[in-house]
C-alpha cells in the first residue's frame, strides 16, 4: 500500500537536499541558462516556426537529459551513500521510494519546462496544452531514468548513462526519411512530444493518441524498472 | 518459548566461497546475544540474512515469528538496524535526519531531542552530519535505530573505531534498553564488549559456530587447569592449581598478610577462541 506520509517525508528531504548535490543542481540551471542563451541569440527577424523549433529542442533536452539524469542520479546517490537500504528497512516500500523520487525529479523538470516557456516566448502556444504534453513526457523520461539509476554503480556513472539519450533528440534530424528509424522513433515519447508540440504550433489541438503513446511509454518503463528491481534488488 | 530470532541450518555461498555453513540459533525475547568472531568470519552476512537484506541458499530464519525472506513493514517497524553501511543524509542536520525518519516511522517528534541528548548529540542538533566525526555518526545511527523503540536491535560492530568513553556510553545505553525488554543481536570482534554485555555468546569462525553459551558456561567449560594467580607484597606473582595442598598455602599467605590480589585463572574469550580455532579475534 502506498503511504502518502512516507512519500511526503522523502520528497521534502529530496527537495531540501537536491540543490546541494552538484550532479543534480547543475542540470536545471544549465537548461534554464541554455534557454536564456538561445533566446538572446535568436534574431528578431526569426520566424515563429524557428523560435518554436528552438523551444521544442530545448524541451526535449530538458526532458530526456535533465529528467532522466536527475532521476538516475537521485537513485544512484541513495545507493552510493547506503541510505536506500536504510529506507527500505525502515518500512519504506520500493513503490513509496520510487514515487517520492519521481515527484522530486518531476518537480525540477516540469519547473524548468515552464521556465523555458516563459523565456522563449512563443506567441499563441497554449500553456495548458504545452504543460500537459511536456509533463507527461517528463514523467515517462523520469521513469526511464529510474532504471538507469538502479543499474548505475554510483552518481558519476548515472550521470554518464543519461548522456546517450541525447541521440533521441538528434536522430530524427540526422537520419531523415529512413523508414525503419522513423517507425521505431514514432513510438518513443520523445518523438511524440515533438509531434504534439508541432501540432500545437500549427494551431492544432491535443491529440489523445500522442498522449496515449507517451502514457504507454511510462507504463513500459515502469515495468522495466520493476523487472530490474526484482532481478537486482537494491 | 517465544523466540525473537530463530535461524535453522542457514547456509550461504557467494560463488564458490561458502560464507555461512549450517548456522542454527534461537534467541529469546529480551536476550542480548553476541556473535563473536574475527573480521571476515561471516558476521555481517548473518546480520544481512536475518534482517532480510540477503537471501540464504538454504535453511530457515525468522524474526518476530516471520520468515526473513518475506519481512514486511509491520516487522521492520519493530526492528532497528545499525551496520557499517547504515548511511546518513550528510547534507542535512543531525536533527533533520531524525525528523525525516520520525515522519516515516510515525513517531512523536518530541522524542527526538531526548534521544539526541541520550547519545550525547544534544548540542549538535543543527550541525550538518558531514561535519561529524565517525563516533558522532555512529551515535546518530544508533539514535535513529532507537527512534521507533524497537523490539529487536541488530548491531553490527557498533563500537568499532570509537573512543573508549563513547563505547562505554553506547554500552550503558544498550543495557538500559535491554532492561526495557529490547532483544539484541550484536556482532563484534571485541571480546571485552561481548563478555561484559552478552547473555549468550556464539563463537563464530569461517562461517561456522564453533561453540555457544553464556560467558560463565564457556569459561567453565574450557577451564581445564583450574588455578589462581596471586600477587604478593614482594611484587612476585604465583600461580597455584586448585589442590588441597595449595589451598593450605593460600591460607598461609593470607594469614601472613602477604597477598595483594588474588584472581581465578579461567580462560578469556580470546583464549577460548584461540584454542577452538587456532586464530585470534583481531
Short mmCIF file of C-alpha atoms in Angstrom, two decimals:
data_model
loop_
_atom_site.label_atom_id
_atom_site.label_comp_id
_atom_site.label_asym_id
_atom_site.label_seq_id
_atom_site.Cartn_x
_atom_site.Cartn_y
_atom_site.Cartn_z
CA UNK A 1 0.00 0.00 0.00
CA UNK A 2 1.20 3.50 -0.83
CA UNK A 3 1.91 5.75 2.16
CA UNK A 4 1.48 9.47 1.47
CA UNK A 5 3.14 10.22 4.84
CA UNK A 6 6.34 8.40 3.85
CA UNK A 7 6.30 9.76 0.30
CA UNK A 8 5.90 13.29 1.66
CA UNK A 9 8.77 12.80 4.17
CA UNK A 10 11.18 11.57 1.47
CA UNK A 11 10.02 14.18 -1.05
CA UNK A 12 10.60 17.01 1.47
CA UNK A 13 14.07 15.63 2.22
CA UNK A 14 14.87 15.39 -1.50
CA UNK A 15 13.74 18.93 -2.27
CA UNK A 16 15.74 20.30 0.71
CA UNK A 17 18.93 18.49 -0.22
CA UNK A 18 18.74 18.31 -4.02
CA UNK A 19 20.36 21.66 -4.72
CA UNK A 20 23.39 20.80 -2.61
CA UNK A 21 24.18 17.90 -4.94
CA UNK A 22 26.30 19.26 -7.82
CA UNK A 23 25.39 16.32 -10.11
CA UNK A 24 21.70 17.26 -9.86
CA UNK A 25 21.73 21.01 -9.25
CA UNK A 26 23.77 21.75 -12.38
CA UNK A 27 21.22 20.31 -14.83
CA UNK A 28 18.17 22.54 -14.22
CA UNK A 29 20.38 25.65 -14.05
CA UNK A 30 22.16 24.61 -17.24
CA UNK A 31 18.85 24.08 -19.06
CA UNK A 32 17.47 27.46 -17.95
CA UNK A 33 20.76 29.13 -18.91
CA UNK A 34 20.58 27.45 -22.34
CA UNK A 35 17.07 28.81 -22.83
CA UNK A 36 18.31 32.33 -21.99
CA UNK A 37 21.24 31.99 -24.39
CA UNK A 38 19.03 30.72 -27.24
CA UNK A 39 16.51 33.49 -26.55
CA UNK A 40 19.27 36.09 -26.73
CA UNK A 41 20.88 34.74 -29.89
CA UNK A 42 17.61 34.23 -31.74
CA UNK A 43 17.45 37.17 -34.15
CA UNK A 44 14.44 39.47 -34.04
CA UNK A 45 13.59 38.55 -37.62
CA UNK A 46 13.42 34.81 -36.74
CA UNK A 47 10.12 33.29 -37.80
CA UNK A 48 7.54 31.96 -35.41
CA UNK A 49 8.40 28.41 -36.52
CA UNK A 50 12.15 28.92 -35.92
CA UNK A 51 11.56 30.12 -32.34
CA UNK A 52 9.09 27.29 -31.74
CA UNK A 53 11.59 24.72 -33.09
CA UNK A 54 14.22 26.02 -30.67
CA UNK A 55 11.76 25.64 -27.79
CA UNK A 56 10.98 22.04 -28.86
CA UNK A 57 14.69 21.19 -28.95
CA UNK A 58 15.24 22.73 -25.50
CA UNK A 59 12.24 20.91 -24.04
CA UNK A 60 13.44 17.58 -25.45
CA UNK A 61 16.90 18.16 -23.99
CA UNK A 62 15.41 19.03 -20.62
CA UNK A 63 13.03 16.08 -20.59
CA UNK A 64 15.50 13.49 -21.86
CA UNK A 65 18.80 14.60 -20.42
CA UNK A 66 17.54 16.62 -17.45
CA UNK A 67 14.59 14.49 -16.30
CA UNK A 68 16.10 11.06 -16.85
CA UNK A 69 19.53 12.03 -15.50
CA UNK A 70 18.18 13.76 -12.40
CA UNK A 71 16.17 10.66 -11.55
CA UNK A 72 19.10 8.33 -12.25
CA UNK A 73 21.43 10.39 -10.06
CA UNK A 74 18.85 10.66 -7.24
CA UNK A 75 18.55 6.87 -7.05
CA UNK A 76 22.29 6.25 -7.54
CA UNK A 77 23.03 8.72 -4.71
CA UNK A 78 20.78 6.79 -2.30
CA UNK A 79 22.57 3.58 -3.31
CA UNK A 80 26.06 5.06 -3.16
CA UNK A 81 25.53 6.61 0.29
CA UNK A 82 23.84 3.48 1.70
CA UNK A 83 20.64 5.33 2.53
CA UNK A 84 18.48 3.24 0.19
CA UNK A 85 18.99 0.17 2.38
CA UNK A 86 18.15 2.20 5.47
CA UNK A 87 14.91 3.46 3.91
CA UNK A 88 13.81 0.03 2.73
CA UNK A 89 14.48 -1.46 6.18
CA UNK A 90 12.64 1.47 7.80
CA UNK A 91 9.23 0.45 6.43
CA UNK A 92 9.53 2.44 3.16
CA UNK A 93 8.24 0.25 0.32
CA UNK A 94 10.02 0.29 -3.05
CA UNK A 95 6.90 1.93 -4.53
CA UNK A 96 6.88 4.72 -1.89
CA UNK A 97 10.57 5.24 -2.63
CA UNK A 98 10.00 5.34 -6.41
CA UNK A 99 7.02 7.71 -6.23
CA UNK A 100 8.79 10.18 -3.91
CA UNK A 101 11.80 10.31 -6.23
CA UNK A 102 9.69 10.57 -9.40
CA UNK A 103 7.87 13.51 -7.78
CA UNK A 104 11.19 15.18 -6.92
CA UNK A 105 12.60 14.80 -10.44
CA UNK A 106 9.25 15.84 -11.93
CA UNK A 107 9.13 18.99 -9.80
CA UNK A 108 12.53 20.08 -11.12
CA UNK A 109 11.94 19.06 -14.75
CA UNK A 110 8.44 20.49 -15.02
CA UNK A 111 9.54 23.76 -13.37
CA UNK A 112 12.29 24.08 -15.98
CA UNK A 113 9.79 23.28 -18.78
CA UNK A 114 7.60 26.14 -17.51
CA UNK A 115 10.60 28.49 -17.21
CA UNK A 116 11.58 27.68 -20.81
CA UNK A 117 8.07 28.52 -21.99
CA UNK A 118 8.31 31.99 -20.47
CA UNK A 119 11.90 32.60 -21.54
CA UNK A 120 11.41 31.59 -25.20
CA UNK A 121 8.09 33.46 -25.54
CA UNK A 122 6.47 31.57 -28.43
CA UNK A 123 3.27 33.52 -29.11
CA UNK A 124 -0.06 31.70 -29.40
CA UNK A 125 1.32 28.47 -27.89
CA UNK A 126 -1.30 27.44 -25.28
CA UNK A 127 0.46 26.97 -21.92
CA UNK A 128 -2.01 24.42 -20.54
CA UNK A 129 -1.61 22.08 -23.53
CA UNK A 130 2.17 22.70 -23.52
CA UNK A 131 2.39 21.79 -19.83
CA UNK A 132 0.26 18.64 -20.29
CA UNK A 133 2.45 17.35 -23.14
CA UNK A 134 5.79 18.18 -21.54
CA UNK A 135 4.74 16.92 -18.09
CA UNK A 136 3.59 13.51 -19.34
CA UNK A 137 6.76 13.25 -21.45
CA UNK A 138 8.86 14.27 -18.43
CA UNK A 139 7.32 11.57 -16.23
CA UNK A 140 7.99 8.91 -18.90
CA UNK A 141 11.65 10.06 -19.15
CA UNK A 142 11.99 10.13 -15.37
CA UNK A 143 10.71 6.56 -15.10
CA UNK A 144 13.31 5.54 -17.69
CA UNK A 145 15.91 7.33 -15.54
CA UNK A 146 14.83 5.27 -12.51
CA UNK A 147 16.07 2.11 -14.23
CA UNK A 148 19.34 3.80 -15.18
CA UNK A 149 19.78 4.79 -11.52
CA UNK A 150 19.10 1.23 -10.44
CA UNK A 151 21.72 -0.13 -12.84
CA UNK A 152 24.36 2.57 -12.16
CA UNK A 153 27.03 1.88 -9.56
CA UNK A 154 27.36 5.49 -8.45
CA UNK A 155 26.29 9.05 -9.20
CA UNK A 156 29.05 9.68 -11.74
CA UNK A 157 28.07 6.53 -13.68
CA UNK A 158 24.39 7.52 -13.51
CA UNK A 159 25.01 10.95 -14.99
CA UNK A 160 27.07 9.41 -17.80
CA UNK A 161 24.40 6.78 -18.52
CA UNK A 162 21.86 9.54 -19.27
CA UNK A 163 24.04 11.12 -21.96
CA UNK A 164 23.25 8.64 -24.81
CA UNK A 165 19.62 9.71 -24.52
CA UNK A 166 20.62 12.81 -26.47
CA UNK A 167 20.54 10.51 -29.51
CA UNK A 168 16.74 10.52 -29.20
CA UNK A 169 16.84 14.31 -29.70
CA UNK A 170 19.32 14.25 -32.56
CA UNK A 171 18.41 11.08 -34.51
CA UNK A 172 15.25 12.41 -36.19
CA UNK A 173 17.12 15.38 -37.63
CA UNK A 174 20.26 13.39 -38.53
CA UNK A 175 18.55 10.39 -40.15
CA UNK A 176 15.76 11.68 -42.35
CA UNK A 177 13.41 9.61 -44.49
CA UNK A 178 14.61 6.32 -43.07
CA UNK A 179 11.51 4.14 -42.83
CA UNK A 180 12.79 1.88 -40.06
CA UNK A 181 14.23 4.65 -37.87
CA UNK A 182 11.14 6.81 -38.37
CA UNK A 183 8.80 3.97 -37.44
CA UNK A 184 10.75 2.96 -34.36
CA UNK A 185 11.15 6.50 -33.12
CA UNK A 186 7.45 7.20 -33.69
CA UNK A 187 6.63 5.08 -30.68
CA UNK A 188 9.07 6.89 -28.39
CA UNK A 189 7.69 9.55 -26.06
CA UNK A 190 10.38 12.00 -27.24
CA UNK A 191 9.10 11.87 -30.81
CA UNK A 192 5.53 12.24 -29.58
CA UNK A 193 6.46 15.35 -27.58
CA UNK A 194 7.98 16.70 -30.79
CA UNK A 195 4.87 15.90 -32.90
CA UNK A 196 2.42 17.11 -30.24
CA UNK A 197 4.27 20.43 -29.94
CA UNK A 198 4.29 20.83 -33.73
CA UNK A 199 0.52 20.17 -33.71
CA UNK A 200 0.03 22.98 -31.20
CA UNK A 201 2.34 25.37 -33.03
CA UNK A 202 0.35 24.78 -36.22
CA UNK A 203 -2.81 25.70 -34.35
CA UNK A 204 -3.99 22.12 -33.85
CA UNK A 205 -5.35 20.53 -30.70
CA UNK A 206 -4.05 17.95 -28.27
CA UNK A 207 -4.09 14.53 -29.92
CA UNK A 208 -5.13 11.83 -27.44
CA UNK A 209 -3.22 9.17 -29.41
CA UNK A 210 0.02 11.04 -28.74
CA UNK A 211 -0.83 11.29 -25.03
CA UNK A 212 -1.67 7.57 -25.10
CA UNK A 213 1.70 6.63 -26.65
CA UNK A 214 3.55 8.70 -24.02
CA UNK A 215 1.49 7.09 -21.25
CA UNK A 216 2.26 3.64 -22.74
CA UNK A 217 5.97 4.56 -22.67
CA UNK A 218 5.61 5.42 -18.98
CA UNK A 219 3.93 2.09 -18.23
CA UNK A 220 6.57 0.16 -20.20
CA UNK A 221 9.43 1.94 -18.38
CA UNK A 222 7.74 1.31 -15.01
CA UNK A 223 7.51 -2.41 -15.88
CA UNK A 224 11.19 -2.48 -16.95
CA UNK A 225 12.06 -0.84 -13.61
CA UNK A 226 10.01 -3.44 -11.71
CA UNK A 227 11.74 -6.32 -13.56
CA UNK A 228 15.22 -4.84 -12.95
CA UNK A 229 14.37 -4.21 -9.30
CA UNK A 230 13.20 -7.78 -8.86
CA UNK A 231 16.32 -9.19 -10.55
CA UNK A 232 18.92 -6.95 -8.98
CA UNK A 233 17.24 -5.90 -5.75
CA UNK A 234 18.63 -2.76 -4.16
CA UNK B 1 9.01 -20.40 24.21
CA UNK B 2 8.65 -17.24 22.11
CA UNK B 3 11.84 -16.57 20.26
CA UNK B 4 12.63 -13.13 18.88
CA UNK B 5 15.06 -14.56 16.32
CA UNK B 6 15.49 -18.09 15.02
CA UNK B 7 17.96 -19.48 12.49
CA UNK B 8 17.89 -23.11 11.43
CA UNK B 9 20.59 -24.66 9.23
CA UNK B 10 21.34 -21.41 7.42
CA UNK B 11 23.74 -21.81 4.53
CA UNK B 12 25.03 -19.06 2.29
CA UNK B 13 27.53 -19.09 -0.55
CA UNK B 14 28.92 -16.36 -2.77
CA UNK B 15 30.00 -18.10 -5.96
CA UNK B 16 32.40 -20.85 -4.94
CA UNK B 17 33.00 -19.31 -1.50
CA UNK B 18 30.94 -20.55 1.43
CA UNK B 19 30.20 -17.67 3.80
CA UNK B 20 27.92 -19.43 6.31
CA UNK B 21 27.66 -23.13 6.99
CA UNK B 22 24.69 -24.67 8.75
CA UNK B 23 24.16 -21.94 11.35
CA UNK B 24 21.37 -22.55 13.87
CA UNK B 25 20.49 -20.18 16.73
CA UNK B 26 17.40 -19.40 18.81
CA UNK B 27 17.41 -16.03 20.58
CA UNK B 28 14.90 -15.38 23.34
CA UNK B 29 12.99 -12.13 23.67
CA UNK B 30 14.91 -9.67 25.84
CA UNK B 31 18.20 -11.53 25.37
CA UNK B 32 21.44 -9.76 24.49
CA UNK B 33 23.05 -12.20 22.11
CA UNK B 34 26.63 -11.77 20.93
CA UNK B 35 28.11 -13.07 17.72
CA UNK B 36 31.83 -13.02 18.32
CA UNK B 37 34.30 -13.61 15.53
CA UNK B 38 37.19 -12.08 13.62
CA UNK B 39 36.77 -9.85 10.54
CA UNK B 40 35.62 -11.88 7.54
CA UNK B 41 34.06 -14.64 9.66
CA UNK B 42 30.60 -14.04 8.13
CA UNK B 43 29.04 -11.91 10.90
CA UNK B 44 27.75 -9.14 8.62
CA UNK B 45 26.41 -11.71 6.14
CA UNK B 46 24.48 -13.31 9.01
CA UNK B 47 23.00 -9.94 10.04
CA UNK B 48 22.04 -9.22 6.45
CA UNK B 49 20.27 -12.58 6.14
CA UNK B 50 18.42 -12.26 9.41
CA UNK B 51 17.28 -8.69 8.55
CA UNK B 52 16.03 -9.73 5.12
CA UNK B 53 18.68 -7.81 3.17
CA UNK B 54 20.20 -11.00 1.77
CA UNK B 55 18.68 -14.38 0.95
CA UNK B 56 20.23 -17.60 2.26
CA UNK B 57 20.80 -20.54 -0.09
CA UNK B 58 19.15 -22.93 2.32
CA UNK B 59 17.78 -23.04 5.85
CA UNK B 60 15.11 -21.02 7.57
CA UNK B 61 15.34 -17.80 9.59
CA UNK B 62 12.62 -15.84 11.36
CA UNK B 63 12.35 -12.60 13.28
CA UNK B 64 9.34 -11.98 15.49
CA UNK B 65 7.83 -15.13 14.03
CA UNK B 66 8.07 -14.08 10.37
CA UNK B 67 10.31 -15.60 7.70
CA UNK B 68 13.20 -13.26 6.92
CA UNK B 69 12.67 -13.83 3.20
CA UNK B 70 9.23 -12.22 3.50
CA UNK B 71 9.69 -9.42 6.02
CA UNK B 72 7.02 -6.75 5.82
CA UNK B 73 6.65 -3.21 7.10
CA UNK B 74 4.97 -4.41 10.27
CA UNK B 75 8.15 -6.29 11.21
CA UNK B 76 10.56 -3.56 10.07
CA UNK B 77 8.63 -1.06 12.22
CA UNK B 78 9.62 -3.16 15.29
CA UNK B 79 13.27 -3.55 14.36
CA UNK B 80 16.32 -1.28 14.45
CA UNK B 81 19.42 -1.98 12.36
CA UNK B 82 22.88 -0.49 12.83
CA UNK B 83 25.51 -1.69 10.38
CA UNK B 84 28.62 -0.12 8.91
CA UNK B 85 26.61 0.59 5.76
CA UNK B 86 23.79 2.40 7.56
CA UNK B 87 24.02 5.65 5.63
CA UNK B 88 23.09 9.12 6.80
CA UNK B 89 21.99 12.19 4.83
CA UNK B 90 25.22 14.11 5.20
CA UNK B 91 23.98 17.43 3.82
CA UNK B 92 21.20 17.54 6.38
CA UNK B 93 21.47 18.43 10.05
CA UNK B 94 21.55 15.81 12.75
CA UNK B 95 18.02 16.81 13.89
CA UNK B 96 16.61 16.81 10.33
CA UNK B 97 17.94 13.28 9.74
CA UNK B 98 15.97 12.03 12.72
CA UNK B 99 12.95 14.20 11.90
CA UNK B 100 12.65 12.58 8.48
CA UNK B 101 12.75 9.07 9.94
CA UNK B 102 10.37 10.12 12.70
CA UNK B 103 7.87 11.07 9.97
CA UNK B 104 8.47 7.80 8.11
CA UNK B 105 8.09 5.69 11.26
CA UNK B 106 5.21 7.84 12.53
CA UNK B 107 6.80 8.51 15.92
CA UNK B 108 6.41 11.61 18.07
CA UNK B 109 8.95 14.25 17.01
CA UNK B 110 9.12 15.44 20.64
CA UNK B 111 11.13 12.29 21.35
CA UNK B 112 13.96 13.34 19.02
CA UNK B 113 15.73 15.77 21.36
CA UNK B 114 15.73 13.49 24.45
CA UNK B 115 17.13 10.74 22.22
CA UNK B 116 19.86 13.01 20.86
CA UNK B 117 20.77 14.04 24.40
CA UNK B 118 20.86 10.37 25.40
CA UNK B 119 23.51 9.63 22.76
CA UNK B 120 25.42 12.83 23.59
CA UNK B 121 24.44 14.79 20.48
CA UNK B 122 22.01 17.25 22.07
CA UNK B 123 24.36 20.18 21.48
CA UNK B 124 24.92 19.27 17.84
CA UNK B 125 21.31 19.19 16.66
CA UNK B 126 21.79 21.83 13.95
CA UNK B 127 25.21 20.68 12.80
CA UNK B 128 25.43 19.15 9.31
CA UNK B 129 26.18 15.43 9.52
CA UNK B 130 29.09 15.76 7.07
CA UNK B 131 30.91 17.72 9.80
CA UNK B 132 30.51 14.86 12.30
CA UNK B 133 33.32 12.56 13.44
CA UNK B 134 32.98 8.79 12.93
CA UNK B 135 31.91 8.35 16.56
CA UNK B 136 29.24 11.06 16.29
CA UNK B 137 27.87 9.47 13.12
CA UNK B 138 27.78 6.08 14.81
CA UNK B 139 25.84 7.55 17.74
CA UNK B 140 23.40 9.22 15.34
CA UNK B 141 22.83 5.92 13.50
CA UNK B 142 22.16 4.31 16.87
CA UNK B 143 19.74 7.09 17.83
CA UNK B 144 17.93 6.59 14.52
CA UNK B 145 17.66 2.85 15.13
CA UNK B 146 16.17 3.58 18.57
CA UNK B 147 13.62 6.09 17.28
CA UNK B 148 10.81 3.52 16.96
CA UNK B 149 11.62 1.85 20.32
CA UNK B 150 12.46 -1.42 18.53
CA UNK B 151 11.72 -4.84 19.94
CA UNK B 152 14.90 -6.14 18.31
CA UNK B 153 18.07 -4.16 17.68
CA UNK B 154 20.68 -5.54 15.29
CA UNK B 155 24.09 -4.02 15.93
CA UNK B 156 26.99 -4.81 13.63
CA UNK B 157 30.26 -3.81 15.35
CA UNK B 158 28.58 -0.77 16.97
CA UNK B 159 31.67 0.45 18.81
CA UNK B 160 34.27 -0.37 16.18
CA UNK B 161 36.66 2.56 15.83
CA UNK B 162 35.08 4.54 18.65
CA UNK B 163 36.95 6.06 21.58
CA UNK B 164 36.58 4.24 24.93
CA UNK B 165 34.31 6.84 26.57
CA UNK B 166 31.86 6.78 23.62
CA UNK B 167 31.93 2.98 23.68
CA UNK B 168 31.07 2.99 27.38
CA UNK B 169 28.16 5.38 26.74
CA UNK B 170 26.84 3.09 23.99
CA UNK B 171 27.18 0.05 26.27
CA UNK B 172 25.23 1.86 29.01
CA UNK B 173 22.51 2.70 26.52
CA UNK B 174 22.31 -0.91 25.36
CA UNK B 175 21.96 -2.20 28.90
CA UNK B 176 19.22 0.34 29.64
CA UNK B 177 17.34 -0.82 26.53
CA UNK B 178 17.86 -4.45 27.46
CA UNK B 179 16.32 -3.72 30.86
CA UNK B 180 13.33 -2.28 29.00
CA UNK B 181 12.94 -5.60 27.15
CA UNK B 182 14.78 -4.98 23.87
CA UNK B 183 16.36 -8.06 22.24
CA UNK B 184 19.86 -7.50 20.89
CA UNK B 185 21.75 -9.27 18.14
CA UNK B 186 25.27 -7.91 18.49
CA UNK B 187 28.16 -8.80 16.23
CA UNK B 188 31.59 -7.89 17.46
CA UNK B 189 35.22 -8.95 17.40
CA UNK B 190 35.74 -7.22 20.75
CA UNK B 191 35.84 -9.91 23.44
CA UNK B 192 35.65 -7.38 26.31
CA UNK B 193 32.45 -5.98 24.84
CA UNK B 194 30.99 -9.44 24.34
CA UNK B 195 31.87 -10.71 27.82
CA UNK B 196 30.67 -7.51 29.51
CA UNK B 197 27.32 -7.21 27.75
CA UNK B 198 26.09 -10.51 26.38
CA UNK B 199 23.78 -13.03 28.00
CA UNK B 200 24.98 -15.62 25.49
CA UNK B 201 27.80 -15.63 23.00
CA UNK B 202 28.29 -17.60 19.79
CA UNK B 203 31.93 -18.03 18.81
CA UNK B 204 31.93 -17.73 15.04
CA UNK B 205 34.74 -18.61 12.67
CA UNK B 206 34.79 -19.09 8.89
CA UNK B 207 31.01 -19.28 8.71
CA UNK B 208 30.67 -21.87 11.48
CA UNK B 209 29.56 -21.54 15.11
CA UNK B 210 32.35 -23.30 16.98
CA UNK B 211 30.68 -23.02 20.38
CA UNK B 212 27.91 -21.13 22.11
CA UNK B 213 26.86 -20.36 25.68
CA UNK B 214 26.92 -17.78 28.44
CA UNK B 215 30.26 -16.28 29.46
CA UNK B 216 30.22 -18.40 32.65
CA UNK B 217 29.32 -21.59 30.77
CA UNK B 218 32.08 -21.07 28.22
CA UNK B 219 34.75 -20.14 30.74
CA UNK B 220 33.87 -23.09 32.99
CA UNK B 221 33.75 -25.49 30.05
CA UNK B 222 37.27 -24.59 28.93
CA UNK B 223 38.74 -24.03 32.39
CA UNK B 224 40.59 -27.36 32.42
CA UNK B 225 43.59 -26.34 34.54
CA UNK B 226 41.83 -24.66 37.43
CA UNK B 227 44.22 -22.26 39.22
CA UNK B 228 44.53 -18.89 40.93
CA UNK B 229 47.06 -16.13 40.35
CA UNK B 230 48.34 -14.37 43.49
CA UNK B 231 50.21 -11.08 43.53
CA UNK B 232 52.41 -10.89 46.62
CA UNK B 233 53.65 -7.88 48.62
CA UNK B 234 57.10 -8.59 47.28
CA UNK B 235 55.85 -7.99 43.71
CA UNK B 236 56.16 -11.64 42.79
CA UNK B 237 53.27 -13.46 41.05
CA UNK B 238 52.43 -17.03 41.97
CA UNK B 239 50.09 -19.34 40.05
CA UNK B 240 48.68 -22.19 42.10
CA UNK B 241 46.49 -25.07 40.97
CA UNK B 242 43.31 -25.74 42.96
CA UNK B 243 44.56 -28.64 45.12
CA UNK B 244 44.11 -29.25 48.88
CA UNK B 245 47.82 -28.65 49.39
CA UNK B 246 47.71 -25.30 47.55
CA UNK B 247 44.60 -24.22 49.44
CA UNK B 248 46.62 -24.52 52.69
CA UNK B 249 49.42 -22.46 51.08
CA UNK B 250 46.96 -19.75 50.04
CA UNK B 251 45.56 -19.66 53.58
CA UNK B 252 49.09 -19.31 54.94
CA UNK B 253 49.89 -16.41 52.60
CA UNK B 254 46.67 -14.65 53.58
CA UNK B 255 47.45 -15.20 57.28
CA UNK B 256 50.92 -13.74 56.74
CA UNK B 257 49.26 -10.68 55.11
CA UNK B 258 51.47 -11.30 52.06
CA UNK B 259 48.71 -11.15 49.42
CA UNK B 260 47.94 -8.00 47.38
CA UNK B 261 45.48 -9.56 44.88
CA UNK B 262 44.12 -13.00 44.13
CA UNK B 263 42.35 -13.94 40.87
CA UNK B 264 40.92 -17.13 39.48
CA UNK B 265 42.53 -18.14 36.18
CA UNK B 266 39.57 -19.11 33.96
CA UNK B 267 40.29 -18.60 30.26
CA UNK B 268 39.24 -15.41 28.47
CA UNK B 269 37.06 -15.50 25.37
CA UNK B 270 40.18 -14.72 23.35
CA UNK B 271 41.94 -17.79 24.75
CA UNK B 272 38.88 -19.99 24.22
CA UNK B 273 38.57 -18.77 20.64
CA UNK B 274 42.26 -19.36 20.01
CA UNK B 275 42.00 -22.84 21.46
CA UNK B 276 38.99 -23.72 19.30
CA UNK B 277 40.05 -22.17 16.01
CA UNK B 278 43.79 -21.69 16.19
CA UNK B 279 43.39 -17.99 15.34
CA UNK B 280 42.86 -14.83 17.35
CA UNK B 281 39.92 -12.43 17.19
CA UNK B 282 41.60 -9.43 15.60
#
